[in-house]
Each structure stands twice: as structure tokens, then as C-alpha cells.
Amino acid sequence: MALRLFNTLGRKTEDFEPLRPGETGFYGCGPTVYNYAHIGNLRAYVTHDILTRTLRAGGGKVTHVMNITDVGHLSGDDDSGEDKMVKSAAERGKGVLEIAEFYTEAFFRDLDRMNIIRPNVVCKATEHIADMIELIRRIEANGYTYSAGGNLYFDISRFPRYGELAMLRMDELRAGARAEVDGNKRNPGDFVLWFTKSKFENQALVWDSPWGKGYPGWHIECSAMSIRYLGEQFDIHAGGIDHVPVHHTNEIAQSEAATGKHPWVKYWVHNEFLVLDRGKMSKSSGGFLTLQSLVDSGYDPLDYRCLLLGGHYRSQLQFSFEALDGARNTRRAILDKIRSLSESAKNPSFGGSSPEGAVSARLAAFTAAMEDDLATPRAMAELWGLLRDNSAAPAEVLRAALAMDGILGLGLERGLEAQSGESPEFVAEIEALIARRAEAKKAKDFAGADAIRNSLRERGIILEDAKTGTLWRRG
Ligand code: AMP
Ligand code: ZN
């Protein structure tokens, strides 16, 4: 495989060469489960999915690890503000772990609906406190820490490479005092490894440690869990662009300070932000869109996936409902074409003169686009080009399109199986009802779920619950 990736570390596009040929260790920062994911967050996970699928399509084995942050993430990545989990639990009158479980389930439901392949390893911060303590002990033993005000801090002045990823300058860091300065810090860039005197009186989760009863800083969990599952050096680490200057910068400092190995991670992949027409999408600002809100407005989650693939992951993408309408039309047009190809392919009288190699050339161009730093807009154009090539044999085109969808993940095969011959509007309506029924079942509203099933039966639609989801047919 000839994958090239833009590496934030060094800001260059490089040939991807895993540390162990044919095997990739990949860690993607996961969600802080204090609220629903917003559609901007989902852009990060679609990027991880596209990367994993591309690596696997090239024949490689990928171990994809994702953390679930259920402790220690303050509203400011630089130790400022309130604990996101504690605040959310208090607002909702629930326990922290209850909140975490609820939003973790909601998160994976969203990933499934977006056709994102689940990671090989999903690890919760609260279940890896011992790994974090062990790593902090190593950092301490190597002389990179100090205690102040009851907390244990990482001293960035002891780590000369600090800020290399973000191209931060140490002198600027020293000068740049932030809005909320923790008086215990020797340098504003220093960060907490372990809070011993709880910053918040109502901190629910605390653990014993060599530094006293307390809880970990946010950054240490990603260092500890990625090392635990992928080893002291691994291939790819990914996340949103906002993580470059603080979170990932601090992860590198911790990991390399503990192990003494450099580079900790070979390739750093960062997706740009999804922005709303009215500005930045963020949970703290209150106004954010969830996947469910798109579904409630009648869109298929894969319409949103299609919208994301229309932009390159390293370019900012502006969300609007007009753009989502465009993506929905694109996906429906693709599905229509796939269905008609499937019908033509069944007709033995079709004597299509497939020009020698035309389809394989398209497939090669598609692969080249994906391997060129995951150029999904170009890859989508190749899929279109393929589908519009009327000179090629339908069965061959169909096979190639489905192979492309193995990376794009637009659900073409499923669309083909379940609903051949139906109008896209009708399919969308039924799919939306099926999604609503699944939600009702999840919320244990079985009467609501049955009402949806019965109303569909009255319209002659039979639902069948299969392992992979609910299928429907006319009965
Ligand atoms: P969080 O749950 O806040 O830790 O964020 C989860 C992931 O979403 C991280 O990789 C963030 O960098 C990423 N992210 C947050 N906001 C956006 C956005 N508007 N667009 C794209 N990615 C985002
Ligand atoms: Zn992380």
C-alpha cells in the first residue's frame, strides 16, 4: 500500500510506514461522556473510521484503540474551569457513573448509525487508574514533576522538546499567562498529573495514590491507556485540531518523559473543525446539533456521513441544512443508480461492452485518492464517474462500487438488499421510523416501539429484527 499521510509532527505529508510492517497501532482520542456527541465530534470519528478502513483495505491489520473519558476532564484543557462530568451529573441530579454510562451508550449508538466501525479496544479512564498511577510514578522517578498546593504537576521546563508538535516556543509559553492562572504552577504551561486536594468539593470519584487521595489530570489517561494497549511506541494518534496545542502536546511530554523513547508516536493526524454558519460548534456554548436532531428533521445519519466525505478532513467544513440536503440528494442518486445497476446485472441479455480495464482504472484512481492523505472528495468523484460510465458491464460496475463503499461506508449494500425498487423518499421515511422505533426500545418504551411496528404493518410493511439491525419488506 502506498498511503501518504499529513503528519502534524513536522507538518509534512509523508509515506506511511508502520513500525511493524503490515500492522498498525492506532489511538484516537474518544469522547468525554458528559453529554451527547455533537455532529462536530462525529467528524473526528468519521475521520478515524476512514483512516482505519483505508489501512485495512490495503491489507494491513489495524488495532484501533479509543478511550472514554469519564473522569478528570475540566472545561478548560489547561486545568481551568469545572469538571465536565461532575457539573453535568449535578445539573441532572444523577451520579457521575450513571451519566457516563448513559452518554457512552448514546455515543456508540451514534457511531453505529454513522456506519463507523467500532474500535478494537474501548477503554474507560475510571478502569485504568492503576495504569495512570504507574505512569505518573515513572515520570516522577525521572525527575519531571513537582508538588504544589496538594497537586502533582508536570514541569515542562524539564522537557526541552515540549511544544514540538504544536510548534510552540518555550519563551512564548512562559510569557503567555492565561486567563485563569493556577497560582501553584511554576510555568503557565505546566499541567496537573494528579489532583490530590480535590479542586471541587463535590468530586465524586477519588482514588488512593502515592500522592494522596485524589484523581488524575485529563491528559494522563490517553498516555497510559495507549501505552497499555499499543506499547511504548506506536504508529498513529488522532484527534481534532483543537488537541494540538494542549492535550496532545502534554500527552507527548508525559509519555516520552516516562519511557525516555522518542518519538512516542510516529504519525499525528488531526481533523479540522466542522463549523456552523453562525460560528463554532461547542457544547459549552449551549447551541450544538446532535445526530438525533438531524434524524428528527428527516435525514438519514448516512446523509451526514456523505456530507463529511464531500470535504477533506484537513479543511474546515461549514455545516448548513442546504449542504445536508445536497448530500442527501447525492446519496439517494447513488443508491438509485446502484439499484438500477443491480437490476441490469440480473439481465443476461445485457451485452455491455466493458472497455478493457475501464472499471479497474476507476478503482485504482479511487484507491490512489484515498491513499493520498484520505482525499475523500476525489474518491467520491471517482465513485460518481464509475456509476455514470454506461459503457461498462453493470455487474462489474456494481462490484467496484460496493468495493469503494467498503471504505466510504455509505451503506450501499444495505440499501440494495432491503429496498430495491422503492422510491428514495419512501425508503427514507421507513428508515426514519425504524430508527425511532429503535430509540423507543432503547428507552424501554415498548408500547411506543410496538405502535410504530403496528402502524407500518397496516401499511403493508413487515419489520424483521436481525443481528445487524432491522430489515423491512413488503408483506
Ligand atoms: P471531546 O468529546 O470534546 O473531547 O471531543 C471529541 C473529539 O471531537 C475530539 O477529537 C475533538 O478534537 C473533536 N472535535 C470537537 N469539536 C469539533 C468540531 N466542531 N469539529 C470537528 N471535530 C471536533
Ligand atoms: Zn486524548
Coordinates of C-alpha atoms and ligand atoms in Angstrom, one line a residue:
M1 CA 0.0 0.0 0.0
A2 CA 1.2 3.5 -0.8
L3 CA -0.6 5.5 1.9
R4 CA 0.7 9.1 2.4
L5 CA -0.4 11.0 5.5
F6 CA -0.1 14.6 6.6
N7 CA 1.9 14.4 9.8
T8 CA 1.2 17.3 12.2
L9 CA 4.5 16.4 13.8
G10 CA 6.8 18.2 11.2
R11 CA 3.8 19.5 9.2
K12 CA 4.7 17.4 6.1
T13 CA 2.9 14.7 4.0
E14 CA 4.9 11.5 4.5
D15 CA 4.9 7.9 3.3
F16 CA 3.1 5.8 5.9
E17 CA 5.5 3.1 7.2
P18 CA 4.3 1.3 10.3
L19 CA 6.8 0.3 12.9
R20 CA 5.9 -3.3 12.3
P21 CA 5.2 -4.0 8.6
G22 CA 1.6 -4.9 7.9
E23 CA 0.4 -3.9 11.4
T24 CA -0.8 -0.5 12.6
G25 CA -1.3 0.6 16.2
F26 CA -3.8 3.5 16.1
Y27 CA -5.1 5.5 19.0
G28 CA -7.9 8.0 18.5
C29 CA -9.0 10.3 21.4
G30 CA -12.5 9.4 22.4
P31 CA -15.4 11.3 23.9
T32 CA -15.9 12.9 27.3
V33 CA -19.2 11.3 28.2
Y34 CA -20.9 14.2 29.9
N35 CA -23.4 15.0 27.1
Y36 CA -24.4 13.8 23.7
A37 CA -21.7 14.0 21.0
H38 CA -22.3 16.9 18.7
I39 CA -22.0 16.5 14.9
G40 CA -18.6 18.2 15.0
N41 CA -17.3 15.5 17.3
L42 CA -18.7 12.9 14.9
R43 CA -16.5 14.4 12.2
A44 CA -13.5 13.3 14.2
Y45 CA -14.7 9.7 14.5
V46 CA -15.6 9.5 10.8
T47 CA -12.1 10.6 10.1
H48 CA -10.7 7.8 12.3
D49 CA -13.1 5.4 10.6
I50 CA -12.0 6.3 7.1
L51 CA -8.4 6.0 8.1
T52 CA -8.9 2.6 9.6
R53 CA -10.9 1.3 6.6
T54 CA -8.2 2.6 4.2
L55 CA -5.4 0.9 6.1
R56 CA -7.4 -2.4 6.2
A57 CA -8.4 -2.2 2.5
G58 CA -4.6 -2.0 1.8
G59 CA -4.2 -5.4 3.5
G60 CA -2.9 -4.2 6.9
K61 CA -4.0 -5.2 10.3
V62 CA -5.1 -2.3 12.4
T63 CA -5.6 -2.2 16.2
H64 CA -7.8 0.8 16.8
V65 CA -8.0 1.9 20.4
M66 CA -10.4 4.6 21.8
N67 CA -10.7 6.0 25.3
I68 CA -13.8 7.0 27.1
T69 CA -13.2 9.9 29.4
D70 CA -15.4 9.5 32.4
V71 CA -13.2 11.4 34.9
G72 CA -10.9 14.3 35.2
H73 CA -11.7 16.5 32.1
L74 CA -12.1 20.1 33.1
S75 CA -13.9 22.6 30.9
G76 CA -10.6 24.2 30.1
D77 CA -8.0 21.7 28.7
D78 CA -5.4 23.6 30.6
D79 CA -6.7 22.6 34.1
S80 CA -9.0 25.7 34.3
G81 CA -12.8 25.6 34.8
E82 CA -15.0 23.0 36.2
D83 CA -15.0 19.2 35.9
K84 CA -17.3 18.4 33.0
M85 CA -18.6 15.1 34.4
V86 CA -19.3 16.4 37.9
K87 CA -21.0 19.5 36.5
S88 CA -23.2 17.5 34.2
A89 CA -24.1 15.0 36.9
A90 CA -25.1 17.8 39.3
E91 CA -27.2 19.6 36.7
R92 CA -29.1 16.4 36.0
G93 CA -29.3 15.2 39.6
K94 CA -27.6 11.9 38.8
G95 CA -24.4 10.1 39.7
V96 CA -21.3 10.6 37.6
L97 CA -21.1 7.0 36.6
E98 CA -24.7 6.9 35.7
I99 CA -24.2 9.9 33.4
A100 CA -21.1 8.3 31.9
E101 CA -23.0 5.1 31.1
F102 CA -25.9 6.9 29.6
Y103 CA -23.9 9.0 27.3
T104 CA -21.4 6.2 26.4
E105 CA -24.4 4.2 25.1
A106 CA -25.7 7.1 23.2
F107 CA -22.3 7.7 21.7
F108 CA -21.9 4.2 20.4
R109 CA -25.5 4.3 19.1
D110 CA -24.4 7.4 17.1
L111 CA -21.3 5.6 15.8
D112 CA -23.4 2.6 14.7
R113 CA -25.8 4.9 12.9
M114 CA -23.0 6.6 11.1
N115 CA -21.6 3.3 10.0
I116 CA -18.4 3.8 11.9
I117 CA -16.7 0.5 12.7
R118 CA -16.3 0.1 16.4
P119 CA -12.7 0.3 17.7
N120 CA -11.0 -3.0 18.6
V121 CA -10.4 -1.7 22.1
V122 CA -12.6 0.8 24.0
C123 CA -11.1 1.7 27.4
K124 CA -12.6 3.8 30.2
A125 CA -10.5 6.1 32.2
T126 CA -12.0 5.0 35.5
E127 CA -11.0 1.4 34.8
H128 CA -7.3 2.4 34.2
I129 CA -6.4 4.4 37.2
A130 CA -3.7 1.9 38.2
D131 CA -2.0 2.3 34.8
M132 CA -2.1 6.1 35.2
I133 CA -0.6 6.0 38.6
E134 CA 2.1 3.7 37.4
L135 CA 3.0 6.1 34.5
I136 CA 3.0 9.1 36.8
R137 CA 5.4 7.3 39.1
R138 CA 7.8 6.7 36.2
I139 CA 7.5 10.4 35.2
E140 CA 8.2 11.4 38.8
A141 CA 11.1 9.0 39.1
N142 CA 12.7 10.5 36.0
G143 CA 12.5 14.0 37.6
Y144 CA 9.8 15.8 35.6
T145 CA 7.4 16.6 38.4
Y146 CA 6.8 18.9 41.4
S147 CA 4.1 19.0 44.1
A148 CA 2.3 22.3 44.9
G149 CA -0.9 23.1 46.7
G150 CA -1.8 19.4 47.0
N151 CA -1.4 18.6 43.3
L152 CA 1.3 16.9 41.3
Y153 CA 2.4 18.9 38.3
F154 CA 4.4 18.2 35.1
D155 CA 7.3 20.6 34.9
I156 CA 7.5 21.5 31.2
S157 CA 10.8 23.3 31.6
R158 CA 12.4 19.8 32.3
F159 CA 11.3 18.6 28.9
P160 CA 13.2 20.5 26.2
R161 CA 11.1 19.2 23.3
Y162 CA 7.9 20.5 24.9
G163 CA 5.6 22.0 22.3
E164 CA 7.3 20.5 19.2
L165 CA 4.0 19.1 17.8
A166 CA 2.3 22.5 18.1
M167 CA 5.4 24.4 17.2
L168 CA 5.1 26.3 20.4
R169 CA 8.0 28.3 21.6
M170 CA 9.1 27.9 25.2
D171 CA 9.8 31.6 25.7
E172 CA 6.3 32.5 24.5
L173 CA 4.8 29.8 26.7
R174 CA 6.5 31.3 29.7
A175 CA 5.3 34.8 28.9
G176 CA 1.8 33.8 27.9
A177 CA -0.2 33.8 31.1
R178 CA -3.7 32.5 30.6
A179 CA -7.0 34.0 31.8
E180 CA -7.3 31.7 34.8
V181 CA -3.8 31.1 36.2
D182 CA -3.3 28.4 38.8
G183 CA -1.0 30.0 41.3
N184 CA 0.7 26.7 42.1
K185 CA 2.1 26.4 38.6
R186 CA 5.7 27.4 38.1
N187 CA 5.1 27.9 34.4
P188 CA 1.6 28.6 32.9
G189 CA 2.2 25.6 30.6
D190 CA 2.7 23.2 33.4
F191 CA -0.2 20.8 33.9
V192 CA -1.7 18.6 36.6
L193 CA -0.9 14.9 36.6
W194 CA -2.7 14.2 39.8
F195 CA -5.1 16.3 41.8
T196 CA -4.8 15.3 45.5
K197 CA -6.6 18.1 47.2
S198 CA -9.7 17.9 45.2
K199 CA -10.3 21.1 43.2
F200 CA -14.0 20.6 43.7
E201 CA -15.7 19.8 46.9
N202 CA -18.3 17.6 45.4
Q203 CA -15.8 15.5 43.4
A204 CA -17.5 12.1 43.4
L205 CA -14.7 9.8 42.3
V206 CA -11.4 9.7 44.1
W207 CA -8.7 7.0 44.4
D208 CA -5.7 6.4 46.7
S209 CA -2.4 7.1 45.2
P210 CA 1.2 7.7 46.3
W211 CA 0.4 11.5 46.3
G212 CA -2.8 11.1 48.4
K213 CA -6.4 10.5 47.7
G214 CA -7.4 12.2 44.5
Y215 CA -8.0 11.9 40.8
P216 CA -5.9 12.1 37.6
G217 CA -5.5 15.0 35.3
W218 CA -7.1 14.6 31.9
H219 CA -4.0 14.2 29.7
I220 CA -2.5 11.2 31.6
E221 CA -5.3 8.9 30.7
C222 CA -4.5 8.9 27.0
S223 CA -0.8 8.3 27.6
A224 CA -1.5 5.5 30.0
M225 CA -4.1 3.7 28.0
S226 CA -2.5 4.0 24.6
I227 CA 0.8 2.6 26.0
R228 CA -1.1 -0.1 27.8
Y229 CA -2.8 -1.4 24.6
L230 CA -0.3 -0.4 21.9
G231 CA 3.1 -0.4 23.5
E232 CA 5.6 2.4 24.4
Q233 CA 5.9 3.5 20.7
F234 CA 3.1 3.2 18.2
D235 CA 2.1 4.4 14.7
I236 CA -0.8 6.8 14.6
H237 CA -2.5 9.1 17.1
A238 CA -5.5 11.1 16.0
G239 CA -8.0 13.7 17.2
G240 CA -9.4 17.1 16.4
I241 CA -7.2 20.1 15.6
D242 CA -8.0 21.7 19.0
H243 CA -6.0 19.0 20.7
V244 CA -2.7 20.0 19.1
P245 CA -1.5 22.8 21.4
V246 CA -2.5 21.4 24.8
H247 CA -3.8 17.8 25.1
H248 CA -1.6 16.1 22.5
T249 CA 1.4 18.3 23.4
N250 CA 1.0 17.2 27.0
E251 CA 0.5 13.6 26.1
I252 CA 3.8 13.6 24.3
A253 CA 5.6 15.2 27.1
Q254 CA 4.2 12.7 29.7
S255 CA 4.8 9.6 27.6
E256 CA 8.3 10.5 26.5
A257 CA 9.3 11.6 30.0
A258 CA 8.1 8.3 31.4
T259 CA 9.7 6.0 28.8
G260 CA 12.6 8.0 27.5
K261 CA 11.7 6.9 24.0
H262 CA 11.3 9.3 21.1
P263 CA 9.2 9.6 19.1
W264 CA 6.4 8.2 21.2
V265 CA 4.0 8.3 18.2
K266 CA 5.2 8.3 14.6
Y267 CA 2.3 10.0 12.8
W268 CA -0.1 12.6 14.2
V269 CA -3.4 13.0 12.3
H270 CA -5.7 15.9 13.1
N271 CA -9.1 16.7 11.6
E272 CA -10.2 20.3 11.1
F273 CA -13.4 21.5 12.7
L274 CA -17.0 21.4 11.5
V275 CA -18.4 24.9 12.0
L276 CA -22.0 26.2 11.9
D277 CA -22.9 29.1 9.7
R278 CA -23.2 31.1 12.9
G279 CA -19.8 30.1 14.2
K280 CA -18.0 27.5 16.3
M281 CA -19.9 24.4 17.5
S282 CA -19.3 23.7 21.1
K283 CA -21.2 22.0 24.0
S284 CA -20.3 24.7 26.5
S285 CA -21.8 27.4 24.4
G286 CA -25.1 25.5 24.6
G287 CA -26.0 25.6 20.9
F288 CA -25.0 22.3 19.2
L289 CA -26.5 19.8 16.9
T290 CA -26.7 16.1 17.7
L291 CA -27.1 13.3 15.2
Q292 CA -30.6 12.7 16.6
S293 CA -31.6 16.2 15.8
L294 CA -30.7 15.5 12.1
V295 CA -32.7 12.3 12.2
D296 CA -35.7 14.1 13.8
S297 CA -35.5 16.5 10.8
G298 CA -35.9 13.6 8.5
Y299 CA -32.3 12.9 7.5
D300 CA -30.5 9.6 7.4
P301 CA -27.3 9.6 9.5
L302 CA -25.5 8.4 6.4
D303 CA -26.6 11.6 4.6
Y304 CA -24.5 13.4 7.2
R305 CA -21.6 10.9 6.6
C306 CA -21.9 11.7 2.9
L307 CA -21.7 15.4 3.7
L308 CA -18.5 14.9 5.6
L309 CA -16.9 12.8 2.8
G310 CA -17.5 15.7 0.5
G311 CA -14.9 17.7 2.3
H312 CA -11.2 16.9 3.0
Y313 CA -10.6 16.1 6.7
R314 CA -7.9 18.8 6.9
S315 CA -10.2 21.6 5.7
Q316 CA -12.7 23.4 7.8
L317 CA -16.2 22.4 6.8
Q318 CA -19.2 24.6 7.2
F319 CA -22.4 22.9 8.2
S320 CA -25.7 24.0 6.8
F321 CA -29.0 22.3 6.1
E322 CA -28.7 23.3 2.4
A323 CA -25.4 21.4 2.3
L324 CA -27.0 18.4 4.1
D325 CA -29.9 18.5 1.5
G326 CA -27.2 18.3 -1.2
A327 CA -25.5 15.4 0.5
R328 CA -28.9 13.6 0.8
N329 CA -29.6 14.1 -2.9
T330 CA -26.1 12.7 -3.7
R331 CA -26.6 9.6 -1.6
R332 CA -30.1 9.0 -3.0
A333 CA -28.8 9.4 -6.5
I334 CA -26.0 6.9 -5.8
L335 CA -28.5 4.4 -4.3
D336 CA -30.8 4.8 -7.2
K337 CA -28.0 4.1 -9.6
I338 CA -26.8 1.1 -7.6
R339 CA -30.3 -0.4 -7.6
S340 CA -30.7 0.0 -11.3
L341 CA -27.3 -1.5 -11.9
S342 CA -28.4 -4.4 -9.8
E343 CA -31.5 -4.9 -11.9
S344 CA -29.5 -4.7 -15.1
A345 CA -26.9 -7.1 -13.8
K346 CA -29.6 -9.7 -13.4
N347 CA -30.5 -9.4 -17.1
P348 CA -28.4 -11.9 -19.0
S349 CA -29.2 -10.2 -22.3
F350 CA -27.1 -7.2 -21.4
G351 CA -24.1 -7.3 -23.7
G352 CA -22.3 -4.3 -22.3
S353 CA -19.0 -3.7 -23.9
S354 CA -16.9 -3.0 -20.9
P355 CA -13.8 -1.3 -22.3
E356 CA -10.8 -3.2 -21.2
G357 CA -9.6 -2.1 -17.8
A358 CA -12.0 0.9 -17.5
V359 CA -13.5 -0.3 -14.2
S360 CA -10.2 -1.3 -12.7
A361 CA -8.7 2.0 -13.7
R362 CA -11.5 3.7 -11.8
L363 CA -10.9 1.5 -8.8
A364 CA -7.2 2.3 -8.9
A365 CA -7.9 6.0 -9.1
F366 CA -10.2 5.7 -6.1
T367 CA -7.6 3.9 -4.1
A368 CA -5.0 6.5 -5.1
A369 CA -7.2 9.2 -3.9
M370 CA -7.8 7.5 -0.5
E371 CA -4.1 6.8 -0.2
D372 CA -3.3 10.5 -0.9
D373 CA -3.9 11.7 2.6
L374 CA -7.5 10.4 2.6
A375 CA -8.8 12.6 -0.3
T376 CA -12.4 11.7 0.1
P377 CA -13.8 14.4 -2.2
R378 CA -11.7 12.9 -5.1
A379 CA -12.7 9.4 -4.1
M380 CA -16.4 10.4 -4.2
A381 CA -15.8 11.8 -7.7
E382 CA -14.3 8.5 -8.8
L383 CA -17.4 6.7 -7.5
W384 CA -19.6 9.0 -9.4
G385 CA -17.5 8.7 -12.5
L386 CA -17.8 4.9 -12.3
L387 CA -21.5 4.9 -11.8
R388 CA -22.0 7.2 -14.8
D389 CA -20.0 5.1 -17.1
N390 CA -22.7 3.5 -19.2
S391 CA -20.3 1.6 -21.4
A392 CA -19.2 -0.8 -18.6
A393 CA -20.9 -4.1 -17.7
P394 CA -23.3 -3.4 -14.8
A395 CA -22.2 -6.4 -12.7
E396 CA -18.6 -5.2 -12.9
V397 CA -19.6 -1.6 -12.0
L398 CA -21.7 -2.8 -9.1
R399 CA -18.9 -4.9 -7.7
A400 CA -16.5 -2.0 -7.9
A401 CA -18.9 0.5 -6.4
L402 CA -19.5 -1.8 -3.4
A403 CA -15.8 -2.3 -3.0
M404 CA -15.4 1.5 -2.9
D405 CA -18.2 1.7 -0.3
G406 CA -16.1 -0.7 1.9
I407 CA -14.1 2.5 2.6
L408 CA -16.7 5.2 2.2
G409 CA -19.3 3.4 4.3
L410 CA -22.4 5.0 2.7
G411 CA -24.4 1.8 3.3
L412 CA -24.9 0.9 -0.3
E413 CA -25.0 -2.8 0.1
R414 CA -27.7 -2.5 2.8
G415 CA -29.7 -0.1 0.7
L416 CA -29.5 -2.6 -2.1
E417 CA -30.6 -5.6 -0.1
A418 CA -33.5 -4.2 1.7
Q419 CA -35.3 -1.8 -0.5
S420 CA -34.7 -2.4 -4.2
G421 CA -37.3 -0.8 -6.3
E422 CA -38.7 1.7 -3.7
S423 CA -38.6 5.4 -4.1
P424 CA -35.8 7.2 -2.1
E425 CA -38.4 9.3 -0.2
F426 CA -40.3 6.2 0.9
V427 CA -37.1 4.5 2.0
A428 CA -36.1 7.5 4.0
E429 CA -39.4 7.7 5.7
I430 CA -39.4 4.0 6.6
E431 CA -35.8 4.2 7.8
A432 CA -36.6 7.2 10.0
L433 CA -39.5 5.2 11.6
I434 CA -37.3 2.2 12.2
A435 CA -34.7 4.5 13.8
R436 CA -37.4 6.0 16.0
R437 CA -38.6 2.5 17.0
A438 CA -35.0 1.5 17.9
E439 CA -34.8 4.6 20.1
A440 CA -38.1 3.8 21.8
K441 CA -36.9 0.2 22.5
K442 CA -33.6 1.5 23.9
A443 CA -35.6 3.9 26.2
K444 CA -37.7 0.9 27.2
D445 CA -40.8 2.5 25.7
F446 CA -42.0 -0.8 24.3
A447 CA -45.6 0.5 23.7
G448 CA -44.2 3.3 21.6
A449 CA -42.0 0.8 19.7
D450 CA -44.9 -1.6 19.1
A451 CA -47.1 1.3 17.9
I452 CA -44.6 2.1 15.2
R453 CA -44.3 -1.6 14.1
N454 CA -48.1 -1.8 14.0
S455 CA -48.6 1.3 12.0
L456 CA -46.1 0.0 9.5
R457 CA -47.8 -3.3 9.3
E458 CA -51.1 -1.5 8.5
R459 CA -49.2 0.0 5.6
G460 CA -48.1 -3.5 4.5
I461 CA -44.5 -3.2 5.8
I462 CA -43.1 -6.1 7.8
L463 CA -40.1 -5.5 10.1
E464 CA -37.6 -8.2 10.9
D465 CA -35.1 -7.7 13.7
A466 CA -31.8 -9.1 12.5
K467 CA -28.4 -9.1 14.3
T468 CA -27.2 -6.3 12.0
G469 CA -30.3 -4.1 12.5
T470 CA -33.9 -4.1 11.5
L471 CA -34.7 -5.1 7.9
W472 CA -38.0 -4.4 6.2
R473 CA -40.0 -5.8 3.4
R474 CA -43.5 -5.6 1.9
G475 CA -45.6 -8.4 3.2
Ligands
AMP1 P1 -14.5 15.9 23.2 O1 -15.6 14.9 23.5 O2 -14.8 17.3 23.4 O3 -13.2 15.5 23.9 O4 -14.2 15.9 21.6 C1 -14.2 14.7 20.9 C2 -13.4 14.8 19.6 O5 -14.1 15.7 18.7 C3 -12.0 15.4 19.7 O6 -11.2 14.7 18.8 C4 -12.2 16.8 19.3 O7 -11.0 17.4 18.9 C5 -13.2 16.7 18.2 N1 -14.0 17.9 18.0 C6 -14.5 18.8 18.9 N2 -15.3 19.7 18.2 C7 -15.2 19.5 16.9 C8 -15.7 20.2 15.7 N3 -16.5 21.2 15.8 N4 -15.4 19.6 14.5 C9 -14.6 18.6 14.4 N5 -14.1 17.9 15.5 C10 -14.3 18.4 16.7
ZN2 ZN -6.6 12.0 24.3

